[in-house]
Amino acid sequence: MAIRWGLCGAGKISHDFSVALKTLPAEDHQIAAIASRSSDRAKEFAKKHSIPKVYGSYEELARDPDIDIVYLGVLHTEHWKVGLLFLQAGKNVLCEKPFAMNSRQVKDLVEAARKTNVFLMEAIWSRCFPVHAEVRKLLAEEAVGEVKLVKAYFGSPQLHIPRSVEKELGGGALLDIGVYCLQFVLMVFNGERPESVQASGVLLDSGVDESVVVVMKFSRKRMALCAFSIAARFSNDAVISGTKGSIRVLGPMHCPTTLVLNDKKTEYPLPEPCLPLNFTNSTGLRYEAEEVRQCLLKGLKESPRMPLADSVLLTEIMDEIRKQVGVVFSQDGK
C-alpha cells in the first residue's frame, strides 16, 4: 500500500518535496491532497503536481480520513499552532525544520503526539541521507578512533530574503541554517547533552542573528565548534576529528553527496528532478519520505534517525544560544 501524503502549505519547500516524492515508486508514495490558506495557490499547486484533492483550509485536510501523514511545509512561526491542529486531529506529522520557535512549543507538539498516539518527526532531512548513515556506521566502528572535535559550518548569503531577516517571520541564521550544524554535532555525540554551550554572535537591525559562532563541550573532553551566517558564504562542510583520523562531509553538509574518510572519497549521487527545484539537492527529500514510510509500516511513533528527544535537546540548545546572543521572539513570552 502506498503512503498517502497530505501537504500543508503550497510554498517552495512543498514544491521540492513533491518533486522528490516523484523519484520514489508510485506504489510506495502518493500525494493525496494539498492544503493552503489560499485556495488559488492550492489549485495551482495541485495542477502542477497532479494532486487529486485541494483544500483551501488546513482544517479540511485535518478532517480528511484518507491521509496517512501530513507534511507540514508552512513557515516555522506557524508550526506550533498548525502542528497541534493535525496532531489533535489524530494525524501523523512530518514537520519541517525548525520544529517550532522554542523548546516549550516543541514539547507541546511532542506531548500532543504522545496523547493521540501518532507518529511525529522533525524533518531534519540530513539525517536520512546515505552520507549521514555512513557517518553513523563509521563512528560505530570507531573508524577514526575516539572523536575529539566536531566542526560544522553553514554560511549562505540570504539577507535579501524576508523570511531570513524579519523577526515576525522567525528570521535569523540559527533557526534557518544553524540548526543543521547543531543537529550534526548531536548526531555524532548520540544525542548527548553538552556540558556547556558558549555562543557569540552579531545581530541585524531587525533583532535577529546574522552570524553566530558556538563552542560546545561534551563529556570525556570532547568538543564541537559551529559557525553559521546568513551574510557570508562558507565552505558548508563538517569535519569529525578523532585520535586515528577524520571524517569530512563535503558541502553542502546539510544535504551531502560526498564523504571523505581520511583521504578516501565516496560519492552518493542524487536522482535528477522532473521539475526545477527551489533549493540545493532537494531530490534528497526522498530519503526522509522513505524513512517516514518505513517507520509507519513498522508502527513506530518516532524515527530512530531523528528521535523526538534529539529535537527537544536541539531546541533547548538553540534557546540557550539565542539567550546568549540576545535574540528574543514574541513566542518566547507566551
Tab-separated table of C-alpha atoms in Angstrom:
chain	number	residue	atom	x	y	z
A	1	MET	CA	0.000	0.000	0.000
A	2	ALA	CA	1.203	3.479	-0.873
A	3	ILE	CA	1.640	6.030	1.925
A	4	ARG	CA	-0.898	8.795	1.260
A	5	TRP	CA	0.632	12.202	1.882
A	6	GLY	CA	-1.313	15.360	2.647
A	7	LEU	CA	0.729	18.504	2.035
A	8	CYS	CA	0.119	21.502	4.256
A	9	GLY	CA	1.412	24.681	2.631
A	10	ALA	CA	1.897	25.351	-1.078
A	11	GLY	CA	5.262	27.113	-0.838
A	12	LYS	CA	8.756	26.428	-2.159
A	13	ILE	CA	9.651	23.544	0.159
A	14	SER	CA	6.363	21.726	-0.552
A	15	HIS	CA	7.141	22.041	-4.269
A	16	ASP	CA	10.576	20.467	-3.787
A	17	PHE	CA	9.140	17.757	-1.535
A	18	SER	CA	6.576	16.871	-4.220
A	19	VAL	CA	9.307	16.677	-6.878
A	20	ALA	CA	11.385	14.453	-4.565
A	21	LEU	CA	8.438	12.080	-3.999
A	22	LYS	CA	8.234	11.594	-7.778
A	23	THR	CA	11.694	9.958	-7.645
A	24	LEU	CA	10.234	7.180	-5.457
A	25	PRO	CA	7.960	4.328	-6.651
A	26	ALA	CA	4.311	5.423	-7.061
A	27	GLU	CA	3.221	2.198	-5.345
A	28	ASP	CA	5.037	3.399	-2.189
A	29	HIS	CA	4.219	7.126	-2.096
A	30	GLN	CA	1.258	9.179	-3.278
A	31	ILE	CA	0.332	12.808	-2.696
A	32	ALA	CA	-3.376	12.606	-1.981
A	33	ALA	CA	-4.129	16.233	-1.057
A	34	ILE	CA	-2.747	19.751	-0.851
A	35	ALA	CA	-3.994	22.365	1.624
A	36	SER	CA	-3.256	26.080	1.591
A	37	ARG	CA	-4.984	29.078	3.149
A	38	SER	CA	-5.172	30.409	-0.404
A	39	SER	CA	-7.336	28.056	-2.439
A	40	ASP	CA	-5.985	29.620	-5.647
A	41	ARG	CA	-2.432	28.719	-4.662
A	42	ALA	CA	-3.568	25.228	-3.675
A	43	LYS	CA	-5.327	24.743	-7.036
A	44	GLU	CA	-2.286	25.953	-8.961
A	45	PHE	CA	-0.023	23.657	-6.927
A	46	ALA	CA	-2.341	20.666	-7.426
A	47	LYS	CA	-2.369	21.256	-11.169
A	48	LYS	CA	1.419	21.442	-11.375
A	49	HIS	CA	1.923	18.277	-9.295
A	50	SER	CA	-1.192	16.303	-10.344
A	51	ILE	CA	-2.691	16.154	-6.846
A	52	PRO	CA	-6.319	14.918	-6.748
A	53	LYS	CA	-7.661	16.792	-3.688
A	54	VAL	CA	-7.400	20.519	-2.995
A	55	TYR	CA	-8.284	22.239	0.283
A	56	GLY	CA	-8.481	25.978	0.940
A	57	SER	CA	-8.008	25.454	4.695
A	58	TYR	CA	-5.830	23.337	6.973
A	59	GLU	CA	-8.885	22.195	8.954
A	60	GLU	CA	-10.280	20.377	5.891
A	61	LEU	CA	-7.038	18.441	5.494
A	62	ALA	CA	-7.084	17.582	9.209
A	63	ARG	CA	-10.588	16.094	8.731
A	64	ASP	CA	-9.702	14.015	5.643
A	65	PRO	CA	-9.778	10.335	6.708
A	66	ASP	CA	-7.808	9.205	3.632
A	67	ILE	CA	-4.487	10.778	4.634
A	68	ASP	CA	-1.761	8.689	6.295
A	69	ILE	CA	0.612	11.533	7.100
A	70	VAL	CA	0.715	15.316	6.855
A	71	TYR	CA	3.835	17.075	5.591
A	72	LEU	CA	3.955	20.446	7.348
A	73	GLY	CA	5.686	22.877	4.989
A	74	VAL	CA	4.366	26.193	6.316
A	75	LEU	CA	6.541	28.943	7.827
A	76	HIS	CA	8.072	27.834	11.158
A	77	THR	CA	6.284	30.597	13.087
A	78	GLU	CA	3.132	28.565	12.264
A	79	HIS	CA	4.458	25.085	13.128
A	80	TRP	CA	3.231	25.035	16.721
A	81	LYS	CA	-0.322	26.145	16.011
A	82	VAL	CA	-0.831	24.192	12.784
A	83	GLY	CA	1.098	21.179	14.108
A	84	LEU	CA	-1.213	20.970	17.128
A	85	LEU	CA	-4.233	21.146	14.800
A	86	PHE	CA	-3.140	17.990	12.938
A	87	LEU	CA	-1.826	16.082	15.952
A	88	GLN	CA	-5.009	16.710	17.945
A	89	ALA	CA	-6.994	15.509	14.919
A	90	GLY	CA	-5.068	12.224	15.162
A	91	LYS	CA	-2.843	12.763	12.135
A	92	ASN	CA	0.736	11.557	11.766
A	93	VAL	CA	3.005	14.547	11.067
A	94	LEU	CA	6.355	15.200	9.399
A	95	CYS	CA	7.111	18.796	10.406
A	96	GLU	CA	9.668	20.923	8.551
A	97	LYS	CA	12.662	22.283	10.462
A	98	PRO	CA	12.996	24.156	12.714
A	99	PHE	CA	10.355	22.191	14.639
A	100	ALA	CA	8.982	25.331	16.328
A	101	MET	CA	10.107	28.692	17.714
A	102	ASN	CA	11.358	27.433	21.104
A	103	SER	CA	11.614	24.300	23.257
A	104	ARG	CA	8.331	24.963	25.039
A	105	GLN	CA	6.483	24.823	21.724
A	106	VAL	CA	8.385	21.690	20.700
A	107	LYS	CA	7.471	19.973	23.974
A	108	ASP	CA	3.805	20.877	23.339
A	109	LEU	CA	3.964	19.150	19.933
A	110	VAL	CA	5.675	16.054	21.375
A	111	GLU	CA	3.108	15.857	24.184
A	112	ALA	CA	0.203	16.190	21.715
A	113	ALA	CA	1.628	13.375	19.557
A	114	ARG	CA	2.005	11.087	22.569
A	115	LYS	CA	-1.516	11.904	23.766
A	116	THR	CA	-3.120	10.915	20.448
A	117	ASN	CA	-0.547	8.123	19.874
A	118	VAL	CA	0.530	9.327	16.423
A	119	PHE	CA	3.852	9.499	14.573
A	120	LEU	CA	5.769	12.767	14.757
A	121	MET	CA	9.135	13.707	13.276
A	122	GLU	CA	11.076	16.911	12.741
A	123	ALA	CA	12.122	16.956	9.084
A	124	ILE	CA	15.875	17.120	9.609
A	125	TRP	CA	16.296	15.538	6.182
A	126	SER	CA	20.104	15.472	6.571
A	127	ARG	CA	19.812	12.548	8.993
A	128	CYS	CA	18.211	10.387	6.297
A	129	PHE	CA	20.912	10.903	3.645
A	130	PRO	CA	23.159	7.920	2.798
A	131	VAL	CA	26.205	10.056	3.739
A	132	HIS	CA	24.854	10.534	7.270
A	133	ALA	CA	24.043	6.813	7.523
A	134	GLU	CA	27.660	6.048	6.550
A	135	VAL	CA	28.963	8.561	9.126
A	136	ARG	CA	26.986	6.792	11.856
A	137	LYS	CA	28.314	3.398	10.689
A	138	LEU	CA	31.937	4.640	10.683
A	139	LEU	CA	31.523	6.119	14.174
A	140	ALA	CA	30.037	2.853	15.476
A	141	GLU	CA	33.093	1.036	14.058
A	142	GLU	CA	35.384	3.642	15.665
A	143	ALA	CA	36.929	4.207	12.219
A	144	VAL	CA	38.643	7.427	13.384
A	145	GLY	CA	39.327	6.296	16.946
A	146	GLU	CA	37.858	8.419	19.714
A	147	VAL	CA	36.166	11.567	18.431
A	148	LYS	CA	37.722	14.698	19.945
A	149	LEU	CA	36.310	17.564	17.869
A	150	VAL	CA	33.358	18.107	15.544
A	151	LYS	CA	33.247	21.195	13.318
A	152	ALA	CA	30.250	22.234	11.230
A	153	TYR	CA	29.933	25.350	9.077
A	154	PHE	CA	26.973	26.762	7.160
A	155	GLY	CA	27.025	30.216	5.596
A	156	SER	CA	24.601	31.329	2.912
A	157	PRO	CA	24.117	34.978	1.832
A	158	GLN	CA	20.365	35.487	2.169
A	159	LEU	CA	19.911	38.979	3.584
A	160	HIS	CA	17.665	39.691	0.572
A	161	ILE	CA	15.124	37.051	1.696
A	162	PRO	CA	12.407	38.470	4.016
A	163	ARG	CA	11.875	35.228	5.985
A	164	SER	CA	15.609	35.170	6.777
A	165	VAL	CA	15.827	38.687	8.196
A	166	GLU	CA	12.421	39.632	9.607
A	167	LYS	CA	11.747	38.865	13.247
A	168	GLU	CA	7.983	38.373	12.727
A	169	LEU	CA	8.811	35.623	10.209
A	170	GLY	CA	11.150	33.842	12.640
A	171	GLY	CA	14.294	35.063	10.864
A	172	GLY	CA	17.954	34.667	11.722
A	173	ALA	CA	20.786	32.274	10.881
A	174	LEU	CA	20.253	29.968	13.875
A	175	LEU	CA	16.712	28.753	13.210
A	176	ASP	CA	17.135	28.511	9.454
A	177	ILE	CA	20.604	27.044	8.904
A	178	GLY	CA	22.420	26.864	12.265
A	179	VAL	CA	20.011	24.067	13.174
A	180	TYR	CA	21.805	21.845	10.611
A	181	CYS	CA	25.224	22.363	12.219
A	182	LEU	CA	23.886	21.686	15.705
A	183	GLN	CA	21.925	18.574	14.720
A	184	PHE	CA	25.097	17.170	13.091
A	185	VAL	CA	27.002	17.568	16.366
A	186	LEU	CA	24.181	15.895	18.300
A	187	MET	CA	24.113	13.022	15.805
A	188	VAL	CA	27.875	12.439	16.227
A	189	PHE	CA	27.576	12.548	20.027
A	190	ASN	CA	24.471	10.331	20.091
A	191	GLY	CA	22.036	12.929	21.401
A	192	GLU	CA	24.145	13.635	24.477
A	193	ARG	CA	23.529	16.926	26.261
A	194	PRO	CA	26.602	19.208	26.139
A	195	GLU	CA	28.199	20.136	29.464
A	196	SER	CA	28.470	23.732	28.290
A	197	VAL	CA	27.356	25.936	25.398
A	198	GLN	CA	29.102	29.229	24.627
A	199	ALA	CA	27.779	31.415	21.838
A	200	SER	CA	28.803	34.744	20.416
A	201	GLY	CA	27.105	36.484	17.543
A	202	VAL	CA	26.132	39.646	15.726
A	203	LEU	CA	22.557	40.790	15.134
A	204	LEU	CA	20.816	42.564	12.286
A	205	ASP	CA	18.927	45.805	12.973
A	206	SER	CA	15.731	43.705	12.946
A	207	GLY	CA	16.963	41.954	16.108
A	208	VAL	CA	17.666	38.524	14.600
A	209	ASP	CA	21.082	36.847	14.437
A	210	GLU	CA	23.166	37.438	11.303
A	211	SER	CA	26.240	35.364	12.208
A	212	VAL	CA	26.917	33.117	15.197
A	213	VAL	CA	29.821	31.003	16.475
A	214	VAL	CA	29.062	28.279	19.042
A	215	VAL	CA	31.514	26.229	21.097
A	216	MET	CA	30.178	23.203	22.964
A	217	LYS	CA	31.944	20.989	25.467
A	218	PHE	CA	30.857	17.378	25.937
A	219	SER	CA	31.854	14.696	28.448
A	220	ARG	CA	35.231	12.943	28.115
A	221	LYS	CA	36.999	16.110	26.865
A	222	ARG	CA	35.153	16.233	23.536
A	223	MET	CA	34.296	19.493	21.832
A	224	ALA	CA	32.273	20.950	18.984
A	225	LEU	CA	32.554	24.159	17.003
A	226	CYS	CA	29.731	25.516	14.843
A	227	ALA	CA	29.640	28.698	12.787
A	228	PHE	CA	26.695	29.886	10.711
A	229	SER	CA	25.758	33.053	8.879
A	230	ILE	CA	23.093	34.493	6.580
A	231	ALA	CA	25.537	37.208	5.441
A	232	ALA	CA	28.533	35.242	4.150
A	233	ARG	CA	29.239	32.157	2.067
A	234	PHE	CA	31.088	29.428	3.995
A	235	SER	CA	32.583	26.114	2.866
A	236	ASN	CA	29.473	24.450	4.380
A	237	ASP	CA	31.332	21.291	5.311
A	238	ALA	CA	31.528	19.288	8.525
A	239	VAL	CA	34.588	17.547	9.954
A	240	ILE	CA	34.805	14.872	12.644
A	241	SER	CA	38.343	14.647	14.043
A	242	GLY	CA	39.370	11.591	16.034
A	243	THR	CA	42.512	10.125	17.573
A	244	LYS	CA	43.053	7.958	14.460
A	245	GLY	CA	41.847	10.130	11.586
A	246	SER	CA	38.988	12.247	10.281
A	247	ILE	CA	35.662	12.081	8.501
A	248	ARG	CA	34.754	15.020	6.281
A	249	VAL	CA	31.269	15.646	4.939
A	250	LEU	CA	31.778	17.931	1.964
A	251	GLY	CA	29.481	20.901	1.394
A	252	PRO	CA	26.541	21.164	1.297
A	253	MET	CA	26.795	19.353	4.664
A	254	HIS	CA	23.035	19.589	5.245
A	255	CYS	CA	22.234	17.612	2.066
A	256	PRO	CA	25.556	15.944	1.226
A	257	THR	CA	26.579	13.649	-1.608
A	258	THR	CA	30.303	13.304	-0.806
A	259	LEU	CA	32.099	11.759	2.168
A	260	VAL	CA	35.857	11.685	2.771
A	261	LEU	CA	37.312	9.181	5.258
A	262	ASN	CA	40.951	10.279	5.743
A	263	ASP	CA	41.867	10.503	2.029
A	264	LYS	CA	39.250	8.125	0.637
A	265	LYS	CA	36.399	9.915	-1.132
A	266	THR	CA	32.978	8.302	-1.722
A	267	GLU	CA	30.149	9.792	-3.803
A	268	TYR	CA	26.425	9.201	-3.265
A	269	PRO	CA	24.708	10.757	-6.298
A	270	LEU	CA	21.119	12.028	-6.189
A	271	PRO	CA	18.415	11.331	-8.782
A	272	GLU	CA	17.583	14.099	-11.235
A	273	PRO	CA	14.416	16.177	-10.606
A	274	CYS	CA	11.497	16.155	-13.047
A	275	LEU	CA	10.841	19.883	-12.406
A	276	PRO	CA	13.179	22.760	-11.443
A	277	LEU	CA	13.918	22.904	-7.689
A	278	ASN	CA	13.997	25.865	-5.288
A	279	PHE	CA	16.733	24.522	-3.000
A	280	THR	CA	20.028	22.641	-3.350
A	281	ASN	CA	19.891	18.833	-3.744
A	282	SER	CA	16.161	18.771	-2.931
A	283	THR	CA	15.526	15.395	-4.534
A	284	GLY	CA	17.272	14.199	-1.348
A	285	LEU	CA	13.985	14.882	0.461
A	286	ARG	CA	13.102	11.419	-0.882
A	287	TYR	CA	15.236	9.871	1.870
A	288	GLU	CA	13.201	11.338	4.732
A	289	ALA	CA	9.949	10.448	2.930
A	290	GLU	CA	11.071	6.817	2.703
A	291	GLU	CA	12.250	6.886	6.338
A	292	VAL	CA	8.741	8.009	7.340
A	293	ARG	CA	7.178	5.218	5.261
A	294	GLN	CA	9.393	2.604	6.938
A	295	CYS	CA	8.513	3.960	10.401
A	296	LEU	CA	4.771	3.881	9.647
A	297	LEU	CA	4.992	0.323	8.260
A	298	LYS	CA	6.704	-0.767	11.494
A	299	GLY	CA	4.133	1.059	13.630
A	300	LEU	CA	6.758	3.393	15.131
A	301	LYS	CA	5.692	6.718	16.658
A	302	GLU	CA	9.032	8.435	16.071
A	303	SER	CA	12.066	7.978	13.847
A	304	PRO	CA	15.199	6.364	15.296
A	305	ARG	CA	17.193	8.605	12.910
A	306	MET	CA	15.745	11.798	14.386
A	307	PRO	CA	14.184	10.881	17.745
A	308	LEU	CA	11.931	13.417	19.461
A	309	ALA	CA	14.401	13.624	22.369
A	310	ASP	CA	17.007	14.908	19.880
A	311	SER	CA	14.556	17.541	18.631
A	312	VAL	CA	13.820	18.702	22.185
A	313	LEU	CA	17.534	18.890	23.064
A	314	LEU	CA	18.316	20.654	19.774
A	315	THR	CA	15.712	23.339	20.515
A	316	GLU	CA	16.864	23.709	24.127
A	317	ILE	CA	20.401	24.360	22.854
A	318	MET	CA	19.022	26.891	20.331
A	319	ASP	CA	17.094	28.627	23.142
A	320	GLU	CA	20.338	28.908	25.125
A	321	ILE	CA	22.237	30.269	22.095
A	322	ARG	CA	19.524	32.891	21.483
A	323	LYS	CA	19.638	33.864	25.144
A	324	GLN	CA	23.419	34.399	24.997
A	325	VAL	CA	23.330	36.233	21.670
A	326	GLY	CA	20.260	38.308	22.596
A	327	VAL	CA	17.551	37.179	20.167
A	328	VAL	CA	14.005	37.215	21.574
A	329	PHE	CA	10.876	36.267	19.626
A	330	SER	CA	7.321	37.224	20.563
A	331	GLN	CA	6.615	33.480	21.021
A	332	ASP	CA	9.112	33.355	23.919
A	333	GLY	CA	6.878	35.393	26.202
A	334	LYS	CA	3.789	33.240	25.837
